[in-house]
mmCIF file with all atom_site columns, C-alpha atoms in Angstrom:
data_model
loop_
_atom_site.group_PDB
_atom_site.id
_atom_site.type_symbol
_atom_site.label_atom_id
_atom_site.label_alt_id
_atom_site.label_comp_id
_atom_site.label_asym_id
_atom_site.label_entity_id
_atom_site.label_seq_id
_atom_site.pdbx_PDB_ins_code
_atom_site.Cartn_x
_atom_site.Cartn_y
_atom_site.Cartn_z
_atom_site.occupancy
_atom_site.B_iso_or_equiv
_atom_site.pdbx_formal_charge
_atom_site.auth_seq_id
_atom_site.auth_comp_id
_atom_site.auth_asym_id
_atom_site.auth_atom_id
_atom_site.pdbx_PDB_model_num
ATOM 1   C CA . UNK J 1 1   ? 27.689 14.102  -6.758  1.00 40.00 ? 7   UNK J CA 1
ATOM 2   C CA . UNK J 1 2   ? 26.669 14.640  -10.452 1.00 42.00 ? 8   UNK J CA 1
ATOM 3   C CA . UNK J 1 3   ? 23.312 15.874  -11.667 1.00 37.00 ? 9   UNK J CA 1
ATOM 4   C CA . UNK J 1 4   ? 24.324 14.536  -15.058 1.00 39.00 ? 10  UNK J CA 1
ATOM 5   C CA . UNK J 1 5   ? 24.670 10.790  -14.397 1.00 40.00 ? 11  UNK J CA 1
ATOM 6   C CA . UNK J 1 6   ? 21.906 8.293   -13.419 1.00 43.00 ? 12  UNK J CA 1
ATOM 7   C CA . UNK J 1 7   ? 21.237 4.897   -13.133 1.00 48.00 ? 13  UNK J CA 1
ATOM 8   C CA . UNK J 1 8   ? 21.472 4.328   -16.456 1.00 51.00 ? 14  UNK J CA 1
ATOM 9   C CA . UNK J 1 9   ? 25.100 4.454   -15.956 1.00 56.00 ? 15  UNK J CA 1
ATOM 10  C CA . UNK J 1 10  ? 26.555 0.892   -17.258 1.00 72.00 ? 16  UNK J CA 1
ATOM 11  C CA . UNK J 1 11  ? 26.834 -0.920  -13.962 1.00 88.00 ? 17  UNK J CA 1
ATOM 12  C CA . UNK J 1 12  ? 28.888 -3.744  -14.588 1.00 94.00 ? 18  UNK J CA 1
ATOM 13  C CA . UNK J 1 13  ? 32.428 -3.800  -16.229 1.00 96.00 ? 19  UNK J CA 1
ATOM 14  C CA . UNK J 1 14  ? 34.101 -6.659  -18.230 1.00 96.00 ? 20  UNK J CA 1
ATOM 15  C CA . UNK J 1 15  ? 37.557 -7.246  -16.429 1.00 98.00 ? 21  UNK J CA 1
ATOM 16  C CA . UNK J 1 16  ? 38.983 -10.102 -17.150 1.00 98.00 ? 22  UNK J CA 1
ATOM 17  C CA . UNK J 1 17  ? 39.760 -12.375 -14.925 1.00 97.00 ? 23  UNK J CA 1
ATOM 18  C CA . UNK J 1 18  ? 37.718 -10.713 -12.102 1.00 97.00 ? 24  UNK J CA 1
ATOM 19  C CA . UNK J 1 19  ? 34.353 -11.336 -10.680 1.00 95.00 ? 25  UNK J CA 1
ATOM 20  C CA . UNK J 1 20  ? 31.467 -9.124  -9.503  1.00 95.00 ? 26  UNK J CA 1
ATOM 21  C CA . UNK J 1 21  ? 33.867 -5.612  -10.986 1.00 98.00 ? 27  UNK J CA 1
ATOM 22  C CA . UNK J 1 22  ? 30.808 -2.774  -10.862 1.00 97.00 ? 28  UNK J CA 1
ATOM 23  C CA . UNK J 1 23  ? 30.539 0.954   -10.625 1.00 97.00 ? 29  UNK J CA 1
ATOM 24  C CA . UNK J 1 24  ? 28.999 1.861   -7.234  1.00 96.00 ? 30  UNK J CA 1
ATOM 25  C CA . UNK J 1 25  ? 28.244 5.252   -8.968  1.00 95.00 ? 31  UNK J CA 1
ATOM 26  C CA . UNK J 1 26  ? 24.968 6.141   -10.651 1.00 94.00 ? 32  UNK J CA 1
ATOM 27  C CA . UNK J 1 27  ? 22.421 5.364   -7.638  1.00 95.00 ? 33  UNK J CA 1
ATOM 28  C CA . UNK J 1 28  ? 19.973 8.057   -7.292  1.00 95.00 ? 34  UNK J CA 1
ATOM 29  C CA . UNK J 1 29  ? 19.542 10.449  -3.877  1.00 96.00 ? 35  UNK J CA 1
ATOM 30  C CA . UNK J 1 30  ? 16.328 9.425   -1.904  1.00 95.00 ? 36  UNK J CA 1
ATOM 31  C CA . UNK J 1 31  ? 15.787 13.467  -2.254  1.00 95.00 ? 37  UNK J CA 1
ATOM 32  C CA . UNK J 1 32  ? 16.056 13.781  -5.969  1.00 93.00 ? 38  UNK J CA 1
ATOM 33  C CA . UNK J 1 33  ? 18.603 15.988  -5.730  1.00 94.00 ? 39  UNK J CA 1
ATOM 34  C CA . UNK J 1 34  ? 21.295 14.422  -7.948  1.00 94.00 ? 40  UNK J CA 1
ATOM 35  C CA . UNK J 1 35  ? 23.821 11.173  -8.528  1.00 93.00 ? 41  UNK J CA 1
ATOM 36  C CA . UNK J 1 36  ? 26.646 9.501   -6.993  1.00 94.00 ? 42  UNK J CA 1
ATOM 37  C CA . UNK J 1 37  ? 29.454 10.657  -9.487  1.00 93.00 ? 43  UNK J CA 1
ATOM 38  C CA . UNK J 1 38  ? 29.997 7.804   -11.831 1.00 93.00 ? 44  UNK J CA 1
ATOM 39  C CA . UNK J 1 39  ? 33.340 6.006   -12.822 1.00 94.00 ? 45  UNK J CA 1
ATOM 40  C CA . UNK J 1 40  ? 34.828 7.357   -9.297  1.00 96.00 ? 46  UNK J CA 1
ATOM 41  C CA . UNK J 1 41  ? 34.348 4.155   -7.012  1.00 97.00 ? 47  UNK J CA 1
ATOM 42  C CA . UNK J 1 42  ? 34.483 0.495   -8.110  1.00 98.00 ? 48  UNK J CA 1
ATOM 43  C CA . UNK J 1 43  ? 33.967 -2.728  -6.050  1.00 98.00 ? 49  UNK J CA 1
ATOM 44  C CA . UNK J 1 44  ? 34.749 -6.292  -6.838  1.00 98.00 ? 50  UNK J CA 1
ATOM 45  C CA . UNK J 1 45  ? 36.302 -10.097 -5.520  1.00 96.00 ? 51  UNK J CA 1
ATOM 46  C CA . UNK J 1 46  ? 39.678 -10.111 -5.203  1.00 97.00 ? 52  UNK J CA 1
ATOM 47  C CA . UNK J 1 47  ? 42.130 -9.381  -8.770  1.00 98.00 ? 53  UNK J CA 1
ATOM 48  C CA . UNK J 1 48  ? 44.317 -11.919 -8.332  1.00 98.00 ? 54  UNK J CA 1
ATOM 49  C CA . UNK J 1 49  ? 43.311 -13.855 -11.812 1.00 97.00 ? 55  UNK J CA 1
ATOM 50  C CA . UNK J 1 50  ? 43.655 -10.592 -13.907 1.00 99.00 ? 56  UNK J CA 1
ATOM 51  C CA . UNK J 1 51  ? 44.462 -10.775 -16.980 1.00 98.00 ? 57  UNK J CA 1
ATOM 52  C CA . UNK J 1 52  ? 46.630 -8.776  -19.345 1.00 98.00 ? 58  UNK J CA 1
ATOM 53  C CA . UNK J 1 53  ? 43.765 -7.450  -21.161 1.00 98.00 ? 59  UNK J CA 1
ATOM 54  C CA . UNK J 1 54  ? 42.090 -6.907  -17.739 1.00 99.00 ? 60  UNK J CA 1
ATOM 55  C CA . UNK J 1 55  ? 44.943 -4.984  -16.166 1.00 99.00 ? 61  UNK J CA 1
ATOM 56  C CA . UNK J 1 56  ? 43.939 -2.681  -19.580 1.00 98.00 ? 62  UNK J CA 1
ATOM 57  C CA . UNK J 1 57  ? 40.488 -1.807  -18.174 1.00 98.00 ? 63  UNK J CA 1
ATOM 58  C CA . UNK J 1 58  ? 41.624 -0.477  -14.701 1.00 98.00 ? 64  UNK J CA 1
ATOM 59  C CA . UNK J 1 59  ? 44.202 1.804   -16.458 1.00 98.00 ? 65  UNK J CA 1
ATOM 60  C CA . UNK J 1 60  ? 41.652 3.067   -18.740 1.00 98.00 ? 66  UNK J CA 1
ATOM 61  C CA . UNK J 1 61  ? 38.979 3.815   -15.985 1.00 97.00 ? 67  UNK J CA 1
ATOM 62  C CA . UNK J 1 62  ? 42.291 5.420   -14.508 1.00 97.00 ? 68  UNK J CA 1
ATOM 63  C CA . UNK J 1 63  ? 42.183 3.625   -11.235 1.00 98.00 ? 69  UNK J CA 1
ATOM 64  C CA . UNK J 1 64  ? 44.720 4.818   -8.986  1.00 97.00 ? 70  UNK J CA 1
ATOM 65  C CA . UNK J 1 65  ? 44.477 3.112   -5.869  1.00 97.00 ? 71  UNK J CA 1
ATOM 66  C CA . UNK J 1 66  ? 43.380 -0.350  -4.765  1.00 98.00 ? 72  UNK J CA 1
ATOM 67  C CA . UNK J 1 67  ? 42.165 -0.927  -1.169  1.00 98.00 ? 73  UNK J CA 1
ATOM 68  C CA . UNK J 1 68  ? 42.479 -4.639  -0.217  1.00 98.00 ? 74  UNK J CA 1
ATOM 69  C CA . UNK J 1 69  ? 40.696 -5.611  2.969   1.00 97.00 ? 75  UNK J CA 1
ATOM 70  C CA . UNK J 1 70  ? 41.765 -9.672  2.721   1.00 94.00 ? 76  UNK J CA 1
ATOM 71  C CA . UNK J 1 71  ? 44.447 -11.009 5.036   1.00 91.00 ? 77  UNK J CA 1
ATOM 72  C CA . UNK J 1 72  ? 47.308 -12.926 4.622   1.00 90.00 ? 78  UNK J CA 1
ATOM 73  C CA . UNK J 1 73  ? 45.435 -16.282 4.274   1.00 86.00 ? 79  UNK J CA 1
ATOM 74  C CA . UNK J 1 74  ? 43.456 -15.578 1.008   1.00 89.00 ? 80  UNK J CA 1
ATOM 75  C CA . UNK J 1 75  ? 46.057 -13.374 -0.278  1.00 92.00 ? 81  UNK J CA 1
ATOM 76  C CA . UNK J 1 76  ? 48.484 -16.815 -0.156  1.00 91.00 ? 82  UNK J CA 1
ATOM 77  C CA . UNK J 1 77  ? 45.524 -18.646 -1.438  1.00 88.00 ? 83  UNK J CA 1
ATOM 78  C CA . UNK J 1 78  ? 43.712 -16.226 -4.021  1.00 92.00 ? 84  UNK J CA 1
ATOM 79  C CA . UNK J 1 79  ? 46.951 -13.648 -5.158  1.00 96.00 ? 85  UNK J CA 1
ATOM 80  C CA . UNK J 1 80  ? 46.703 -9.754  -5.511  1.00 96.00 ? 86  UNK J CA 1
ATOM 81  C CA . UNK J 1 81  ? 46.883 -7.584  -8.289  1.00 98.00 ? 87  UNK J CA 1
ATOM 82  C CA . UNK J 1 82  ? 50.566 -7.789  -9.764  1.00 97.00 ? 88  UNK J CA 1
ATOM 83  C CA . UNK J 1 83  ? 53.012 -4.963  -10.006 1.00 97.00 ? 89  UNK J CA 1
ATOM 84  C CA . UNK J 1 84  ? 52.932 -4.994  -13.668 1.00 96.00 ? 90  UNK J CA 1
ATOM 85  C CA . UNK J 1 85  ? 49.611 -3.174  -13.284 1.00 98.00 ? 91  UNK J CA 1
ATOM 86  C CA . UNK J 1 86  ? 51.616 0.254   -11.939 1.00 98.00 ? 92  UNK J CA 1
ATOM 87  C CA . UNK J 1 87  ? 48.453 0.841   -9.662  1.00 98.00 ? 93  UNK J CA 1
ATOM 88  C CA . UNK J 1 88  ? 49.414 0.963   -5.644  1.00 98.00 ? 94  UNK J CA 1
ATOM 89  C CA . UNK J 1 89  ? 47.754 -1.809  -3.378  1.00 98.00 ? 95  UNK J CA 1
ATOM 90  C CA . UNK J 1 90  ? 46.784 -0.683  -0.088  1.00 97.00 ? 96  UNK J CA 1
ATOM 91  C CA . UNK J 1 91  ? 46.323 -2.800  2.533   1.00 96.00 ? 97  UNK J CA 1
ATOM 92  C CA . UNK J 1 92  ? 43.347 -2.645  4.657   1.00 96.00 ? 98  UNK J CA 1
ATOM 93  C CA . UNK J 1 93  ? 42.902 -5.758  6.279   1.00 94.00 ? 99  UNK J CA 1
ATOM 94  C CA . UNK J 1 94  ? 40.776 -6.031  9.431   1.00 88.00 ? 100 UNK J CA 1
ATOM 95  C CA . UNK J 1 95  ? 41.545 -9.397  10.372  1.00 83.00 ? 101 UNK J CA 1
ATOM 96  C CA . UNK J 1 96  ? 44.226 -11.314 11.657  1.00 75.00 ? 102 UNK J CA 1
ATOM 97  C CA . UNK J 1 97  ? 45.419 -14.207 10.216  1.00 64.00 ? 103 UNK J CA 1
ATOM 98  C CA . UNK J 1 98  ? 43.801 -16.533 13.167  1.00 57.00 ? 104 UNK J CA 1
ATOM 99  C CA . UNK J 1 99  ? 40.705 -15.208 11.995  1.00 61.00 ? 105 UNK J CA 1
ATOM 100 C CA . UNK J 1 100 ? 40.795 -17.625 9.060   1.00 61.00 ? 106 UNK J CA 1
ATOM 101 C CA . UNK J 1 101 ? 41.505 -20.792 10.769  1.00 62.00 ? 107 UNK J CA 1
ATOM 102 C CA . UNK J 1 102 ? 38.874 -23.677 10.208  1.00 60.00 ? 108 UNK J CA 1
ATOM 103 C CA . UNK J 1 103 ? 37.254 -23.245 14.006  1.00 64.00 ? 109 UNK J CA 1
ATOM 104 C CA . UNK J 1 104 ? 36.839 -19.226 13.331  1.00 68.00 ? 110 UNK J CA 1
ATOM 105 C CA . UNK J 1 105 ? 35.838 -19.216 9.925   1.00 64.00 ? 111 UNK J CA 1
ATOM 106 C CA . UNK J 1 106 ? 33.238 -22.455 10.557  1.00 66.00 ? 112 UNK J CA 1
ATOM 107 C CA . UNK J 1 107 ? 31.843 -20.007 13.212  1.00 69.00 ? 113 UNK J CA 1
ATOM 108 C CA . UNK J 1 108 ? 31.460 -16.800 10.743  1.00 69.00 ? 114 UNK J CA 1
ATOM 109 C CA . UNK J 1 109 ? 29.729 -19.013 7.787   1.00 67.00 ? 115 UNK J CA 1
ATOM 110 C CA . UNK J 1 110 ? 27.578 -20.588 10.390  1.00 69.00 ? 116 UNK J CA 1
ATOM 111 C CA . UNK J 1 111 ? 26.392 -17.620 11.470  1.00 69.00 ? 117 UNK J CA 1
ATOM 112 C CA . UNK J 1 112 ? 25.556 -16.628 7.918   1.00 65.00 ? 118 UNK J CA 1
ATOM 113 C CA . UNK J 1 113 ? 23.650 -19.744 7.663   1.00 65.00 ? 119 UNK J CA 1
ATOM 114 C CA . UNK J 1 114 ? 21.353 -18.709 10.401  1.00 67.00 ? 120 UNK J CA 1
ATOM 115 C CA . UNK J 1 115 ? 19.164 -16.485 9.330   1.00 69.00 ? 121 UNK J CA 1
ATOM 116 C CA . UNK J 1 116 ? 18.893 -12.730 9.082   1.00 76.00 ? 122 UNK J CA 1
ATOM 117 C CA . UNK J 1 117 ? 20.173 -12.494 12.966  1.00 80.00 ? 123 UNK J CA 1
ATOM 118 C CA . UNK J 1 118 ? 23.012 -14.213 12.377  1.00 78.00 ? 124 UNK J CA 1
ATOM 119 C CA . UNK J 1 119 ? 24.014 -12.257 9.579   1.00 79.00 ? 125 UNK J CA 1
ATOM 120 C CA . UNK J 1 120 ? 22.938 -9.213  11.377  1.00 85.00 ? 126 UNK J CA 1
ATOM 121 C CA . UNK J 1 121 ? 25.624 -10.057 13.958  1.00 85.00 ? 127 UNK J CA 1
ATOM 122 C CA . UNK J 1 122 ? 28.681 -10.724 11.487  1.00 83.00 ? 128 UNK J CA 1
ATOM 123 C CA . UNK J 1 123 ? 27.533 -7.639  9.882   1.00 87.00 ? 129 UNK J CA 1
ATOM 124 C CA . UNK J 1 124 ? 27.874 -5.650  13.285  1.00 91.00 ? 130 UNK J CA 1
ATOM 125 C CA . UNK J 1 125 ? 31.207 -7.290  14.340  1.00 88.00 ? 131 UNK J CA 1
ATOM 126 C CA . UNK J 1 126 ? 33.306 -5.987  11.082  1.00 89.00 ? 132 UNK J CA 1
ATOM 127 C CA . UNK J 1 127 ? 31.941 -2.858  11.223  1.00 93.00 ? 133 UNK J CA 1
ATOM 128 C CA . UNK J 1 128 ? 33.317 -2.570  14.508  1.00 93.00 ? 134 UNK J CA 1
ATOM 129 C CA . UNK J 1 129 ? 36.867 -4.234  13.614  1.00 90.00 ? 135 UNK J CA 1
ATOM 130 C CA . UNK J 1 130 ? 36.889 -2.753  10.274  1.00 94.00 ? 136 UNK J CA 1
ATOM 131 C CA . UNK J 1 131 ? 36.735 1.088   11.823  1.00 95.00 ? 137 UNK J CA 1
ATOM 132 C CA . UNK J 1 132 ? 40.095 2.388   10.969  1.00 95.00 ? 138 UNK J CA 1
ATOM 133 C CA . UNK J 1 133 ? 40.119 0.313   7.545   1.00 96.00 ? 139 UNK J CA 1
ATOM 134 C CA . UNK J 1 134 ? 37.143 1.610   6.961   1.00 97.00 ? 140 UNK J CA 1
ATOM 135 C CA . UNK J 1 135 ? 37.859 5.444   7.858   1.00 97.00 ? 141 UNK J CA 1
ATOM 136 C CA . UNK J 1 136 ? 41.136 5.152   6.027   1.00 97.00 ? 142 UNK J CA 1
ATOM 137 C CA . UNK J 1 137 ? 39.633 4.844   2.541   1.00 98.00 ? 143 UNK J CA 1
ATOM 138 C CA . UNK J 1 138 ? 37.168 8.086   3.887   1.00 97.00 ? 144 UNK J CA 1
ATOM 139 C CA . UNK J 1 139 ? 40.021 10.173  4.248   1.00 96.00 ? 145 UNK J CA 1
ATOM 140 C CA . UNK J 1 140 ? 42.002 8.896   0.940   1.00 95.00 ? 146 UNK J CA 1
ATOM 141 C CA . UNK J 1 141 ? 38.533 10.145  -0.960  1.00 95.00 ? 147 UNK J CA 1
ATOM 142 C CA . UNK J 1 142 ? 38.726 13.180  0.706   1.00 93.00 ? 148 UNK J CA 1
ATOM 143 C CA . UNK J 1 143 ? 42.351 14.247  0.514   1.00 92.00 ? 149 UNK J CA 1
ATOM 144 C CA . UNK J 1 144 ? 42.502 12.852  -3.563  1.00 89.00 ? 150 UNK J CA 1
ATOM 145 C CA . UNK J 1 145 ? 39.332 13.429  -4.628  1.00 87.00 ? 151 UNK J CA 1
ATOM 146 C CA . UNK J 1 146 ? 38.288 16.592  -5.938  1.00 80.00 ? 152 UNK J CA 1
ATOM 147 C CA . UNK J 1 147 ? 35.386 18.226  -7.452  1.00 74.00 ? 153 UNK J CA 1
ATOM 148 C CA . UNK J 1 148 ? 37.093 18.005  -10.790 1.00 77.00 ? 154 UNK J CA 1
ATOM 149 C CA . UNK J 1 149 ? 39.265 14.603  -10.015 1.00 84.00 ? 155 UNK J CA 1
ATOM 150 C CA . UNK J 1 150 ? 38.953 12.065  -12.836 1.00 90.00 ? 156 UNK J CA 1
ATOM 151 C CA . UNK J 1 151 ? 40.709 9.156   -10.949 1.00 94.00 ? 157 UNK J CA 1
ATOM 152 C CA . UNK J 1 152 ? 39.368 6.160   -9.671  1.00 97.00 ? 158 UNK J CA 1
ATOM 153 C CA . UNK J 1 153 ? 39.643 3.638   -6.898  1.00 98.00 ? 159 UNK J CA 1
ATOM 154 C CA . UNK J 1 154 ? 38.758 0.329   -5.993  1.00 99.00 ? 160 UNK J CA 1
ATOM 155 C CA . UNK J 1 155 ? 37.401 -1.421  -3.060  1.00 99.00 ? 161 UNK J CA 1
ATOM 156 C CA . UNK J 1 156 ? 38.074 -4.951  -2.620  1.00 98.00 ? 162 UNK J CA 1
ATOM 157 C CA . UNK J 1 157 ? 37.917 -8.433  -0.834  1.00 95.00 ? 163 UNK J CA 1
ATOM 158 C CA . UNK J 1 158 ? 37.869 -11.736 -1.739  1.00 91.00 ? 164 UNK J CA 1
ATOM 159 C CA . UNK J 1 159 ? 34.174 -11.922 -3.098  1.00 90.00 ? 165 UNK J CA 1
ATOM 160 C CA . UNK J 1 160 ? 33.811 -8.013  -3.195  1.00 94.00 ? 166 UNK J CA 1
ATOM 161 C CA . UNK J 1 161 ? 30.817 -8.785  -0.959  1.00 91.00 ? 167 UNK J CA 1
ATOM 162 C CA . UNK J 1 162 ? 30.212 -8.445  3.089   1.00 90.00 ? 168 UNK J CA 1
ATOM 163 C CA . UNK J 1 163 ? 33.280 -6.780  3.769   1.00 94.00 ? 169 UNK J CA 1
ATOM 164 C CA . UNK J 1 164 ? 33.535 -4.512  0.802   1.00 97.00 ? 170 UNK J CA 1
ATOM 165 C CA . UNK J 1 165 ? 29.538 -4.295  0.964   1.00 96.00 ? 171 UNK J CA 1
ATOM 166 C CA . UNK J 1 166 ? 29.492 -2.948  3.860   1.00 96.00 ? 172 UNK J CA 1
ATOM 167 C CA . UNK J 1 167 ? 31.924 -0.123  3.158   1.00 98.00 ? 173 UNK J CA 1
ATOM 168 C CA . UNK J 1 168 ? 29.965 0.555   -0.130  1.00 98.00 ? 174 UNK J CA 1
ATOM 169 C CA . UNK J 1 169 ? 26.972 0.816   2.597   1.00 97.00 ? 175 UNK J CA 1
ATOM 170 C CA . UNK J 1 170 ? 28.347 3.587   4.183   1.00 98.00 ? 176 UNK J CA 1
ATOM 171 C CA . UNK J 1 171 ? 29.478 5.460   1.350   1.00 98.00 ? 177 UNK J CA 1
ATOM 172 C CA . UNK J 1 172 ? 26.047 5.294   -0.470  1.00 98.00 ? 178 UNK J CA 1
ATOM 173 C CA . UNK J 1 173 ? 24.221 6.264   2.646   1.00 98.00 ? 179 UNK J CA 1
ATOM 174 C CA . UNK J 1 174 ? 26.609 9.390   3.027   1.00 97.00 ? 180 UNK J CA 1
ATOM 175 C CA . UNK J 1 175 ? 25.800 10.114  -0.212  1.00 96.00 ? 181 UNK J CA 1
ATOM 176 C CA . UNK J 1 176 ? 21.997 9.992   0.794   1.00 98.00 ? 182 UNK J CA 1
ATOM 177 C CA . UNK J 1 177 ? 20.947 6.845   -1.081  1.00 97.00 ? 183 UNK J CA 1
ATOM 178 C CA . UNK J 1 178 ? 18.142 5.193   0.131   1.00 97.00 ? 184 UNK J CA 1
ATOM 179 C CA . UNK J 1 179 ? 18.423 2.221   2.103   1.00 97.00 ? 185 UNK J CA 1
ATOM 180 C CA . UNK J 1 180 ? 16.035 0.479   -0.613  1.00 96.00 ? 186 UNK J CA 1
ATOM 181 C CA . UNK J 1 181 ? 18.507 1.125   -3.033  1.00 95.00 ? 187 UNK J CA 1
ATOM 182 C CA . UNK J 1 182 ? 21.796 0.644   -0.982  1.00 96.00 ? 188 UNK J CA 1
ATOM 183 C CA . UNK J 1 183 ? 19.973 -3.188  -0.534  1.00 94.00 ? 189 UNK J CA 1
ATOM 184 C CA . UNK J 1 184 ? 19.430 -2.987  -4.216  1.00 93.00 ? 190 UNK J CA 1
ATOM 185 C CA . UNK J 1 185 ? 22.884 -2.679  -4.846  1.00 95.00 ? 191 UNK J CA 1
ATOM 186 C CA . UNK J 1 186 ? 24.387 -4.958  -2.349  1.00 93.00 ? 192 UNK J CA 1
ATOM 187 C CA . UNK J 1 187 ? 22.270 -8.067  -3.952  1.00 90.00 ? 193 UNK J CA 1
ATOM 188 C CA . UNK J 1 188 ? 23.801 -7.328  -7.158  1.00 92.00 ? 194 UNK J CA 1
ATOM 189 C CA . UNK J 1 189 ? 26.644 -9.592  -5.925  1.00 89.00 ? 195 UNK J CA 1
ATOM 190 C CA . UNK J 1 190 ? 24.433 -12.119 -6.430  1.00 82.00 ? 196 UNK J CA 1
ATOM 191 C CA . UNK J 1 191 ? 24.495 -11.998 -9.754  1.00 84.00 ? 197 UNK J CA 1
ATOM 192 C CA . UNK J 1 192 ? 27.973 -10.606 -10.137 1.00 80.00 ? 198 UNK J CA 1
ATOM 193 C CA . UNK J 1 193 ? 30.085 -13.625 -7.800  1.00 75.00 ? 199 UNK J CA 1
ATOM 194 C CA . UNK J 1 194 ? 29.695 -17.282 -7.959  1.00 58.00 ? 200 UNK J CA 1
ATOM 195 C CA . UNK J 1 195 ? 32.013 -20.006 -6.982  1.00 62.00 ? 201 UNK J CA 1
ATOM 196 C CA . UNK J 1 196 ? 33.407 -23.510 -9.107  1.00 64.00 ? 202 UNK J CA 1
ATOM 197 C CA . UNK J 1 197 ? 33.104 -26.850 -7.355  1.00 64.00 ? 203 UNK J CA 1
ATOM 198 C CA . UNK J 1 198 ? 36.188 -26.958 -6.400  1.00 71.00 ? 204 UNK J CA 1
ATOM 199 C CA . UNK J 1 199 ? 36.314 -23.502 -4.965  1.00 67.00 ? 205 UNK J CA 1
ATOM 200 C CA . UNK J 1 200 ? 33.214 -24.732 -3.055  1.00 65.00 ? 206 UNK J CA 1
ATOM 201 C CA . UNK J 1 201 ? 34.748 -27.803 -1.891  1.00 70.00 ? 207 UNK J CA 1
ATOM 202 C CA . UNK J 1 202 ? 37.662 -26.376 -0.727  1.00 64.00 ? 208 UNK J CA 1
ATOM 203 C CA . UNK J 1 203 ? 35.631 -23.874 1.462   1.00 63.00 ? 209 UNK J CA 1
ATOM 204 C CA . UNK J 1 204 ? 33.519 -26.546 2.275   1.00 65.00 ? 210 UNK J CA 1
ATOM 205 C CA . UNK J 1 205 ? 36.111 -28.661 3.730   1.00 70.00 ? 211 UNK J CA 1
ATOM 206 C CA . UNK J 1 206 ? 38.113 -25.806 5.315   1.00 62.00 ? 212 UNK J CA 1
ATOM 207 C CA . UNK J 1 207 ? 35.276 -24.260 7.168   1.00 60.00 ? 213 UNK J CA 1
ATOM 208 C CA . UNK J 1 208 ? 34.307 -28.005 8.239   1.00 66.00 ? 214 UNK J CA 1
ATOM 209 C CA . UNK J 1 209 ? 30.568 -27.542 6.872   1.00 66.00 ? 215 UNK J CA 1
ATOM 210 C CA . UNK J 1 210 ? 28.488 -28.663 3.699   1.00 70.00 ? 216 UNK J CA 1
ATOM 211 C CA . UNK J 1 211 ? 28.531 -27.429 0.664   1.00 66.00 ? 217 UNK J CA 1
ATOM 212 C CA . UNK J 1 212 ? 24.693 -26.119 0.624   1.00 71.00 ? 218 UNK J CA 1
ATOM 213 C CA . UNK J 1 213 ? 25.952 -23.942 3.431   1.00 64.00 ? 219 UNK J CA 1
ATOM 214 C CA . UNK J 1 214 ? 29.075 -22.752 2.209   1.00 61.00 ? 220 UNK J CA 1
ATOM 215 C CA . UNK J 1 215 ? 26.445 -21.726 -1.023  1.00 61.00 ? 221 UNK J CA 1
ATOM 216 C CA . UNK J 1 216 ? 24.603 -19.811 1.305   1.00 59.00 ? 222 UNK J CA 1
ATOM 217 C CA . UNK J 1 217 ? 26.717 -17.903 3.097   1.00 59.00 ? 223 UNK J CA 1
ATOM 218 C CA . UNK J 1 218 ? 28.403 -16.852 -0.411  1.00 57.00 ? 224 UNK J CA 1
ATOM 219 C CA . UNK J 1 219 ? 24.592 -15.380 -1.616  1.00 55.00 ? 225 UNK J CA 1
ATOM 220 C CA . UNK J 1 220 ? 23.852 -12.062 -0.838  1.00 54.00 ? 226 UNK J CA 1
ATOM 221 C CA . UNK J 1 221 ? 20.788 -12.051 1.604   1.00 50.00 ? 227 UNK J CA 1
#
């Protein structure tokens, strides 16, 4: 926490090369009490398009962990942040690779498609999966973090949205945010993530539904 910060704090950074990069600090405490420390936590889609330049920005904000949560299917398809960057990738997937195949995934966006119980479900199931991923990055904060730590991490997936949303969920509300503004926060993806044509094609096709629904499932709700 930080009494000095607020929500003022710049929330979204230029990295090049990656989408929806933000600072998760800055939110207010539904007492009034203080701040989540700024320039401590950062969530985003997946860094596998980084550029030089980009790779520039995370060393400056001194970032010196990366938690992944994607599996081996969109790290073959999307790439991870390259070794040139001197920053250590850990991997906290939650899924297996089967997880991804075109029956599965159909399945998961169609239940994004249905409405704020289906989403409620998905939601529920990778909380549950994503338990020890989850606690993992908990106890990396803790052990790393001190009062008077300047380094940084980031929290990742593919679109830095339902999986890494929900993590940035439970850190906010142990930080005593209020659920307005956790919400707040999570539809800032929203603006942050989009996908091209052919990105949406290719999901489109893969996941065996249309493109209007791949569109929604890839909106914050």
């Amino acid at each position: 926490m930080n009494l000095h910060s607020g929500i003022i704090v710049p929330r979204w950074i230029d990295v090049q090369g990656v989408k929806n990069f933000r600072d998760l600090g800055g939110w207010p405490t539904k007492d009034g009490s203080g701040y989540v420390r700024e320039r401590t936590i950062f969530r985003c889609a997946h860094l596998g398009d980084i550029t030089p330049e980009g790779i520039k920005v995370l060393q400056g904000l001194n970032v010196k962990a990366v938690f992944d949560f994607r599996s081996d299917p969109e790290l073959e398809r999307y790439g991870k942040l390259p070794d040139e960057a001197g920053i250590p990738v850990i991997n906290s997937s939650m899924y297996e690779s089967h997880d991804f195949n075109p029956k599965n995934l159909a399945a998961t966006l169609k239940n994004f498609c249905s409405g704020p119980a289906g989403i409620a479900q998905s939601y529920l199931e990778t909380l549950e999966v994503g338990k020890k991923s989850f606690g993992n990055i908990f106890h990396h904060i803790i052990k790393e973090f001190g009062q008077d730590s300047r380094n940084s991490l980031i929290v990742h997936c593919t679109a830095g949205k339902d999986r890494t949303g929900l993590w940035c969920m439970l850190l906010l509300g142990l930080c005593g945010v209020d659920n307005e503004v956790i919400a707040r926060e999570y539809a800032l993806t929203n603006v942050g993530y989009w996908l091209t044509d052919e990105e949406l094609a290719f999901r489109a096709d893969y996941a065996q539904l249309s493109v209007d629904q791949v569109k929604m499932s890839c909106s914050a709700p």
